CSV table of C-alpha atoms in Angstrom, one decimal:
chain,number,residue,atom,x,y,z
Z,1,MET,CA,0.0,0.1,-0.1
Z,2,ASN,CA,1.4,3.2,-1.2
Z,3,ILE,CA,0.6,6.3,1.5
Z,4,PRO,CA,-0.6,9.2,-0.5
Z,5,ALA,CA,1.7,12.0,0.2
Z,6,ASP,CA,-1.2,14.4,1.2
Z,7,SER,CA,-2.8,11.9,3.5
Z,8,ALA,CA,-3.2,12.5,7.2
Z,9,VAL,CA,-0.9,9.3,7.9
Z,10,ALA,CA,1.9,10.6,5.7
Z,11,GLN,CA,1.6,14.1,7.3
Z,12,TYR,CA,2.0,12.6,10.8
Z,13,PHE,CA,5.0,10.6,9.9
Z,14,SER,CA,6.5,13.6,8.1
Z,15,THR,CA,6.0,16.0,11.2
Z,16,ILE,CA,7.1,13.4,13.7
Z,17,ARG,CA,10.2,12.8,11.8
Z,18,SER,CA,10.7,16.5,11.7
Z,19,ALA,CA,10.1,16.9,15.3
Z,20,LEU,CA,12.5,14.0,16.4
Z,21,GLY,CA,15.0,15.2,14.1
Z,22,GLY,CA,14.9,18.6,15.5
Z,23,LEU,CA,15.2,17.2,19.0
Z,24,GLU,CA,18.3,15.3,17.9
Z,25,ILE,CA,19.9,18.5,16.7
Z,26,PHE,CA,18.9,20.2,19.9
Z,27,LEU,CA,20.3,17.4,22.3
Z,28,GLY,CA,23.4,17.0,20.0
Z,29,ASP,CA,24.4,20.8,20.6
Z,30,ARG,CA,26.9,20.8,23.4
Z,31,ASN,CA,25.9,24.6,24.0
Z,32,SER,CA,22.4,23.5,24.7
Z,33,PRO,CA,21.0,23.9,28.2
Z,34,LEU,CA,20.7,20.2,28.7
Z,35,TYR,CA,24.3,19.8,27.8
Z,36,ARG,CA,25.5,22.7,29.8
Z,37,ASN,CA,23.6,21.8,33.1
Z,38,SER,CA,23.8,18.0,33.0
Z,39,VAL,CA,24.3,14.5,31.3
Z,40,VAL,CA,20.5,14.6,30.4
Z,41,GLY,CA,21.2,15.3,26.8
Z,42,GLU,CA,23.8,12.7,26.2
Z,43,ILE,CA,21.9,10.0,28.0
Z,44,VAL,CA,18.5,10.7,26.0
Z,45,MET,CA,20.2,10.7,22.6
Z,46,PRO,CA,20.4,6.5,22.3
Z,47,TYR,CA,16.7,6.4,23.4
Z,48,LEU,CA,15.8,9.1,21.0
Z,49,ALA,CA,17.5,6.7,18.2
Z,50,ARG,CA,15.3,4.0,19.4
Z,51,LEU,CA,12.3,6.0,19.1
Z,52,LYS,CA,13.2,7.3,15.5
Z,53,ALA,CA,13.8,3.5,14.6
Z,54,SER,CA,10.3,2.6,15.7
Z,55,PHE,CA,8.8,5.2,13.7
Z,56,ALA,CA,10.7,4.2,10.6
Z,57,CYS,CA,9.4,0.7,11.4
Z,58,TRP,CA,5.8,1.7,11.8
Z,59,GLU,CA,6.0,3.7,8.5
Z,60,ASN,CA,7.0,0.6,6.8
Z,61,ARG,CA,4.6,-1.6,8.5
Z,62,ILE,CA,1.5,0.4,7.3
Z,63,GLY,CA,2.5,-0.6,3.8
Z,64,PHE,CA,1.0,-4.1,4.6
Z,65,VAL,CA,-1.1,-3.5,7.6
Z,66,GLN,CA,-3.9,-0.8,7.1
Z,67,GLN,CA,-4.2,0.3,10.7
Z,68,PHE,CA,-2.2,2.6,12.7
Z,69,ARG,CA,-3.8,4.5,15.8
Z,70,VAL,CA,-2.3,7.6,17.4
Z,71,SER,CA,-3.3,9.1,20.9
Z,72,ARG,CA,-4.6,12.1,19.2
Z,73,ALA,CA,-6.3,13.5,22.3
Z,74,GLU,CA,-3.5,13.0,24.6
Z,75,SER,CA,0.1,12.4,24.0
Z,76,GLY,CA,-0.1,12.5,20.3
Z,77,PHE,CA,2.3,9.5,20.2
Z,78,PRO,CA,1.2,6.1,18.8
Z,79,VAL,CA,-1.2,4.3,21.1
Z,80,PHE,CA,0.5,1.2,23.2
Z,81,GLN,CA,-0.8,-1.7,21.0
Z,82,ASN,CA,1.6,-0.2,18.3
Z,83,VAL,CA,4.4,-0.5,20.4
Z,84,LEU,CA,3.5,-4.0,21.6
Z,85,GLU,CA,3.0,-5.2,18.1
Z,86,LEU,CA,6.4,-3.8,17.0
Z,87,GLU,CA,8.2,-5.8,20.0
Z,88,ASN,CA,6.4,-9.2,19.1
Z,89,ASP,CA,7.3,-8.5,15.2
Z,90,ARG,CA,10.8,-7.9,16.2
Z,91,GLN,CA,11.0,-11.2,18.1
Z,92,SER,CA,9.4,-13.0,15.3
Z,93,ALA,CA,11.1,-11.2,12.3
Z,94,GLU,CA,13.8,-13.9,11.5
Z,95,LYS,CA,11.2,-16.5,11.3
Z,96,ARG,CA,8.7,-14.7,9.2
Z,97,LEU,CA,11.5,-13.3,6.7
Z,98,SER,CA,12.4,-17.0,6.0
Z,99,ALA,CA,8.8,-17.6,4.6
Z,100,ILE,CA,9.1,-14.5,2.3
Z,101,PRO,CA,11.0,-14.6,-1.2
Z,102,ASP,CA,14.1,-12.3,-1.2
Z,103,ALA,CA,13.8,-8.6,-2.5
Z,104,ASP,CA,15.2,-9.5,-6.0
Z,105,GLN,CA,12.8,-12.2,-6.5
Z,106,LEU,CA,9.9,-10.2,-5.5
Z,107,ARG,CA,11.0,-7.5,-7.8
Z,108,THR,CA,11.3,-10.0,-10.7
Z,109,GLU,CA,7.8,-11.5,-10.0
Z,110,MET,CA,6.4,-7.9,-9.7
Z,111,ALA,CA,7.9,-7.1,-13.3
Z,112,ASP,CA,6.4,-10.1,-14.7
Z,113,PHE,CA,3.1,-9.7,-13.3
Z,114,ILE,CA,2.8,-6.1,-14.7
Z,115,LEU,CA,4.0,-7.3,-18.2
Z,116,ARG,CA,1.6,-10.3,-18.3
Z,117,GLN,CA,-1.4,-8.9,-16.4
Z,118,LYS,CA,-1.1,-5.5,-17.5
Z,119,ALA,CA,-2.2,-4.7,-14.0
Z,120,PHE,CA,-0.6,-3.5,-10.6
Z,121,PRO,CA,0.8,-6.4,-8.4
Z,122,SER,CA,-0.9,-5.4,-5.1
Z,123,ASP,CA,-0.5,-8.6,-3.4
Z,124,LEU,CA,3.4,-8.8,-4.3
Z,125,GLN,CA,3.7,-5.2,-3.2
Z,126,THR,CA,2.3,-6.1,0.1
Z,127,ARG,CA,4.8,-9.0,0.5
Z,128,MET,CA,7.5,-6.5,-0.4
Z,129,ALA,CA,6.3,-4.1,2.1
Z,130,GLU,CA,6.4,-6.7,4.9
Z,131,ARG,CA,9.8,-8.0,3.9
Z,132,LEU,CA,11.3,-4.4,4.1
Z,133,TYR,CA,9.6,-3.8,7.3
Z,134,LEU,CA,11.0,-7.0,8.8
Z,135,GLU,CA,14.4,-6.3,7.7
Z,136,GLN,CA,14.2,-2.8,9.0
Z,137,ILE,CA,13.1,-4.0,12.4
Z,138,GLY,CA,16.1,-6.4,12.5
Z,139,LYS,CA,18.6,-3.5,11.8
Z,140,GLY,CA,18.6,-1.9,15.2
Z,141,ASP,CA,17.1,-1.2,18.6
Z,142,ILE,CA,13.6,0.1,18.9
Z,143,PHE,CA,11.8,1.7,21.7
Z,144,SER,CA,10.3,-1.4,23.5
Z,145,PRO,CA,7.7,-1.3,26.0
Z,146,PHE,CA,10.6,-1.6,28.5
Z,147,VAL,CA,14.2,-0.9,27.8
Z,148,LEU,CA,16.4,-2.8,30.1
Z,149,PRO,CA,18.8,-0.8,32.5
Z,150,GLU,CA,22.5,-0.2,31.9
Z,151,THR,CA,25.3,1.4,33.8
Z,152,ILE,CA,27.1,4.2,32.1
Z,153,ARG,CA,29.2,5.8,34.6
Z,154,VAL,CA,31.1,4.6,37.9
Z,155,ALA,CA,32.8,6.8,40.3
Z,156,VAL,CA,33.3,7.1,44.0
Z,157,ASN,CA,31.9,9.5,46.7
Z,158,PRO,CA,34.9,10.2,48.6
Z,159,LYS,CA,32.9,11.1,51.7
Z,160,THR,CA,31.0,8.0,52.3
Z,161,MET,CA,33.9,5.9,50.4
Z,162,ARG,CA,31.1,4.2,48.4
Z,163,PRO,CA,31.1,3.6,44.7
Z,164,TYR,CA,28.2,5.2,42.9
Z,165,TYR,CA,26.5,4.3,39.5
Z,166,VAL,CA,24.6,6.3,37.0
Z,167,VAL,CA,22.1,4.0,35.6
Z,168,CYS,CA,19.4,4.6,32.9
Z,169,TRP,CA,16.6,2.6,31.4
Z,170,GLY,CA,13.3,3.4,29.0
Z,171,ALA,CA,9.8,2.7,29.3
Z,172,PHE,CA,6.8,3.4,27.0
Z,173,ASP,CA,3.9,4.1,29.4
Z,174,GLY,CA,0.9,2.1,28.1
Z,175,THR,CA,-1.8,4.4,29.7
Z,176,ALA,CA,-0.5,7.9,28.9
Z,177,THR,CA,1.3,6.6,25.8
Z,178,LEU,CA,4.4,8.6,26.5
Z,179,PRO,CA,7.8,7.3,26.1
Z,180,MET,CA,10.0,8.1,29.1
Z,181,VAL,CA,13.7,8.0,30.1
Z,182,TYR,CA,14.9,7.3,33.6
Z,183,MET,CA,18.3,7.9,34.9
Z,184,ALA,CA,19.4,7.4,38.7
Z,185,THR,CA,22.5,8.1,40.7
Z,186,ILE,CA,23.1,5.3,43.1
Z,187,GLU,CA,25.6,4.7,45.8
Z,188,ASP,CA,26.3,1.0,46.8
Z,189,SER,CA,27.3,0.2,50.2
Z,190,THR,CA,27.4,-3.9,49.3
Z,191,GLN,CA,30.8,-4.7,51.0
Z,192,SER,CA,32.0,-6.8,48.5
Z,193,ILE,CA,31.6,-4.2,45.9
Z,194,VAL,CA,33.0,-1.5,48.0
Z,195,ASP,CA,36.1,-3.8,48.6
Z,196,MET,CA,36.6,-4.4,44.9
Z,197,LEU,CA,36.1,-1.0,43.5
Z,198,VAL,CA,37.2,1.5,46.2
Z,199,THR,CA,41.0,1.9,47.1
Z,200,LYS,CA,41.8,2.9,50.6
Z,201,ASP,CA,42.3,6.6,49.5
Z,202,GLY,CA,38.8,6.8,48.2
Z,203,LYS,CA,39.5,6.6,44.6
Z,204,LEU,CA,38.1,4.1,41.9
Z,205,ASN,CA,40.2,1.1,41.8
Z,206,PRO,CA,42.2,1.5,38.4
Z,207,GLU,CA,42.9,-2.4,38.4
Z,208,VAL,CA,39.2,-3.0,37.9
Z,209,ASP,CA,38.5,-2.8,34.1
Z,210,ILE,CA,34.9,-1.6,33.6
Z,211,PRO,CA,33.9,-1.7,30.0
Z,212,LEU,CA,31.1,1.0,30.1
Z,213,PRO,CA,28.1,0.9,29.4
Z,214,VAL,CA,27.4,-2.1,31.3
Z,215,GLY,CA,24.2,-4.1,30.7
Z,216,GLY,CA,22.3,-3.8,33.9
Z,217,LEU,CA,23.1,-2.7,37.3
Z,218,LEU,CA,27.0,-2.9,38.0
Z,219,ASN,CA,26.4,-5.2,41.1
Z,220,PRO,CA,26.0,-8.4,39.8
Z,221,GLU,CA,24.4,-9.7,43.0
Z,222,LEU,CA,21.5,-7.3,42.3
Z,223,ALA,CA,21.3,-6.8,38.7
Z,224,SER,CA,18.5,-9.1,38.1
Z,225,ARG,CA,16.4,-7.8,41.1
Z,226,PHE,CA,17.2,-4.2,39.9
Z,227,ASP,CA,16.0,-5.1,36.3
Z,228,ASP,CA,12.6,-6.4,37.7
Z,229,PHE,CA,12.3,-3.4,40.0
Z,230,ALA,CA,12.6,-1.1,37.1
Z,231,LEU,CA,10.2,-2.9,35.1
Z,232,LYS,CA,7.4,-2.7,37.9
Z,233,ASN,CA,8.3,0.9,39.0
Z,234,SER,CA,8.5,2.8,35.6
Z,235,ALA,CA,4.6,3.8,35.3
Z,236,TYR,CA,4.2,7.3,34.5
Z,237,SER,CA,1.4,7.4,37.4
Z,238,LEU,CA,4.2,6.9,39.8
Z,239,THR,CA,6.0,9.9,40.8
Z,240,PRO,CA,9.9,10.1,40.8
Z,241,ALA,CA,9.7,10.5,44.7
Z,242,THR,CA,7.5,7.2,44.9
Z,243,ILE,CA,9.8,5.3,42.4
Z,244,ALA,CA,13.0,6.5,44.6
Z,245,THR,CA,11.5,5.7,47.9
Z,246,ASN,CA,10.6,2.2,46.7
Z,247,LEU,CA,14.1,1.8,45.3
Z,248,ASP,CA,15.4,2.8,48.7
Z,249,LYS,CA,13.1,0.4,50.7
Z,250,ASP,CA,13.7,-2.7,48.4
Z,251,PHE,CA,17.4,-2.5,48.4
Z,252,PRO,CA,19.1,-1.9,51.6
Z,253,THR,CA,22.6,-1.5,50.3
Z,254,LEU,CA,21.6,0.8,47.4
Z,255,HIS,CA,21.2,4.5,48.2
Z,256,PRO,CA,19.5,6.5,45.4
Z,257,LYS,CA,20.8,10.0,45.6
Z,258,GLN,CA,18.9,11.4,42.6
Z,259,LEU,CA,16.3,10.1,40.2
Z,260,ARG,CA,15.6,12.0,36.8
Z,261,ARG,CA,12.7,11.0,34.6
Z,262,ILE,CA,12.5,12.6,31.0
Z,263,VAL,CA,8.9,12.5,29.6
Z,264,LEU,CA,8.7,13.1,26.0
Z,265,GLY,CA,5.3,14.6,24.9
Z,266,PRO,CA,2.8,15.7,24.4
Z,267,PHE,CA,3.3,16.2,20.5
Z,268,TYR,CA,1.2,18.3,18.7
Z,269,SER,CA,0.6,18.1,14.8
Z,270,ALA,CA,-2.0,20.2,12.7
Z,271,GLY,CA,-4.9,18.4,11.7
Z,272,ILE,CA,-3.8,15.2,13.4
Z,273,THR,CA,-3.8,15.8,17.2
Z,274,GLU,CA,-6.6,17.3,19.1
Z,275,ASN,CA,-4.7,17.6,22.5
Z,276,ASN,CA,-5.1,21.4,22.3
Z,277,GLU,CA,-7.8,23.0,20.0
Z,278,ARG,CA,-6.1,26.6,20.0
Z,279,VAL,CA,-2.7,25.3,19.4
Z,280,ASN,CA,-3.9,23.0,16.6
Z,281,GLU,CA,-5.9,25.9,15.1
Z,282,ILE,CA,-2.8,28.2,14.9
Z,283,LEU,CA,-0.6,25.4,13.7
Z,284,SER,CA,-3.0,24.6,10.8
Z,285,LYS,CA,-2.2,28.1,9.3
Z,286,VAL,CA,1.6,27.3,9.0
Z,287,ARG,CA,2.5,27.3,5.3
Z,288,LYS,CA,4.5,24.2,5.2
Z,289,PRO,CA,2.9,21.2,6.8
Z,290,ASP,CA,6.3,19.8,7.8
Z,291,ASN,CA,6.5,22.9,10.1
Z,292,ALA,CA,3.0,22.5,11.8
Z,293,TRP,CA,4.0,20.9,14.8
Z,294,LEU,CA,5.3,21.5,18.6
Z,295,LEU,CA,7.1,18.9,20.6
Z,296,THR,CA,7.1,19.3,24.5
Z,297,TRP,CA,9.0,17.3,27.2
Z,298,THR,CA,9.5,17.6,30.9
Z,299,VAL,CA,12.7,16.7,33.1
Z,300,GLN,CA,11.5,15.8,36.5
Z,301,GLU,CA,14.3,15.4,39.3
Z,302,VAL,CA,14.0,14.1,42.9
Z,303,PHE,CA,17.3,14.2,45.2
Z,304,SER,CA,18.2,13.2,48.5
Z,305,LYS,CA,18.8,16.0,51.0
Z,306,ALA,CA,20.2,13.7,53.6
Z,307,GLU,CA,20.7,10.0,54.7
Z,308,ARG,CA,19.5,8.7,57.9
Z,309,PRO,CA,22.2,6.5,59.0
Z,310,ALA,CA,21.5,2.8,59.7
Z,311,GLN,CA,20.7,1.8,63.2
Z,312,LYS,CA,22.0,-1.6,64.8
Z,313,GLY,CA,20.2,-2.6,67.9
Z,314,PHE,CA,20.4,-5.7,70.2
Z,315,TRP,CA,16.8,-6.7,69.1
Z,316,SER,CA,16.5,-5.1,65.8
Z,317,SER,CA,18.1,-2.9,63.1
Z,318,THR,CA,17.1,-0.5,60.5
Z,319,PRO,CA,18.9,0.3,57.4
Z,320,ALA,CA,20.2,3.7,56.1
Z,321,GLN,CA,17.3,5.7,54.7
Z,322,GLU,CA,17.2,8.7,52.4
Z,323,GLU,CA,15.2,11.7,53.0
Z,324,PHE,CA,13.9,13.1,49.6
Z,325,HIS,CA,13.5,16.7,49.2
Z,326,ILE,CA,10.1,17.8,47.7
Z,327,GLU,CA,9.5,21.4,46.7
Z,328,THR,CA,6.5,22.0,48.5
Z,329,ASP,CA,6.7,25.8,47.6
Z,330,ASP,CA,6.0,25.1,44.0
Z,331,LEU,CA,2.4,23.5,43.8
Z,332,GLU,CA,3.4,21.8,40.6
Z,333,ALA,CA,6.4,20.3,41.8
Z,334,ALA,CA,4.6,19.0,44.9
Z,335,ARG,CA,1.9,17.5,42.5
Z,336,MET,CA,4.8,15.9,40.4
Z,337,GLY,CA,6.4,14.5,43.4
Z,338,VAL,CA,9.8,16.3,42.6
Z,339,SER,CA,12.5,18.4,44.0
Z,340,ALA,CA,12.8,20.3,40.7
Z,341,TYR,CA,11.3,20.1,37.2
Z,342,GLU,CA,12.0,21.9,33.7
Z,343,LYS,CA,9.5,22.0,30.9
Z,344,HIS,CA,10.7,22.3,27.5
Z,345,ALA,CA,9.0,23.1,24.1
Z,346,LEU,CA,10.6,22.8,20.6
Z,347,VAL,CA,8.8,24.4,17.7
Z,348,PRO,CA,9.7,25.2,14.1
Z,349,HIS,CA,10.6,28.8,13.5
Z,350,ASP,CA,7.4,29.0,11.0
Z,351,ALA,CA,5.0,27.7,13.7
Z,352,TYR,CA,6.5,29.9,16.4
Z,353,GLN,CA,5.9,33.0,14.2
Z,354,ALA,CA,2.3,31.9,13.7
Z,355,LEU,CA,1.7,31.5,17.4
Z,356,TYR,CA,3.7,34.8,18.0
Z,357,ALA,CA,1.5,36.7,15.4
Z,358,ALA,CA,-1.7,35.3,17.1
Z,359,GLY,CA,-0.5,36.7,20.4
Z,360,GLU,CA,-0.3,33.2,22.1
Z,361,THR,CA,3.2,32.6,22.9
Z,362,GLN,CA,2.8,33.6,26.4
Z,363,GLY,CA,-0.3,31.6,27.1
Z,364,ILE,CA,0.9,28.6,25.5
Z,365,PHE,CA,4.7,28.9,26.4
Z,366,GLY,CA,4.4,30.4,29.9
Z,367,ALA,CA,5.9,27.8,31.9
Z,368,TYR,CA,8.1,26.4,29.1
Z,369,LYS,CA,11.8,26.8,28.1
Z,370,VAL,CA,11.2,27.4,24.2
Z,371,HIS,CA,13.6,26.3,21.7
Z,372,VAL,CA,13.0,27.4,18.1
Z,373,ILE,CA,14.5,25.4,15.3
Z,374,SER,CA,15.2,26.8,12.0
Z,375,GLY,CA,17.1,24.4,9.5
Z,376,ASN,CA,20.0,22.9,11.6
Z,377,GLN,CA,20.0,25.6,14.3
Z,378,VAL,CA,18.3,25.8,17.6
Z,379,ILE,CA,17.8,29.2,19.4
Z,380,SER,CA,16.9,28.9,23.0
Z,381,GLU,CA,15.0,31.7,24.7
Z,382,GLY,CA,15.9,33.0,28.2
């Protein structure tokens, strides 16, 4: 099935491709706020690549499966069923490919059909589309419902003499239909790990070779349990404070010092999404459809302000416990269950001009840090 260039489906894929490409440009700019202030930009990039790969696969998939649903009134991202189907197809791709003739054979059969039948070979084209889809899905990582944790940094806190890890993982929330990236900074007081990784002068042991990134939590005794924890504690409905508290309670020797969640979305596309009527009305006036979009994301953070030391008694003992800071002076931060947060919006120059001309920039972007993209350049306000 060829997708008409002017169809709503084609427009959606065109705008989301433009938006994710723009976000990649923004995150890849070492002068961007996310690069200057933290490692957030660097960490999000691989997950963004996964998301782009998923959309490339979905675009190929509609060449033979005539159904693709988007959460038009909420996130603007594909509904969770699409994510599940992509994951299932990834796991069965090799077996299915073995049952489909190779691309050259299909092309020969299509040419022969056209010459003999004087008609378009729809069935053969569908098989070709399926083959291209299955080949694509096997080429790289996609944004699965859950992307397993990996350790990307290891260092030592000289004050506590403990090693600490930066661990990240991804999740596509099925209810909110939002892709999310998590990153946690965790100290480890497991004695065997401390003995192995920390020198007497509080440095990382140079004799231990750690080929980062490492799949899973660096502590092998806890890695499997940590994977299971992340899988069960990555829902959008859970606040970062709840997730960090659960982690602190479930692992006596792991001490979460900081947890960040990057929530991608909502995404707005003129004529497609219905998640903000005023935004969509203005975006629909943008001359070039590829520029009629707006992508938002939120960086949420919760950090520990203190650690209550472990108490060992004759009859009972309690492990060390983190005290997480919640910014109660900010109602939005309190509602999110975070110490701090940032809201970002990425918008093409044409769309920003349309919003500005309509006098809507303050009303729409009031709480957001706005990044305007033009070509391969991003200008951040403020």
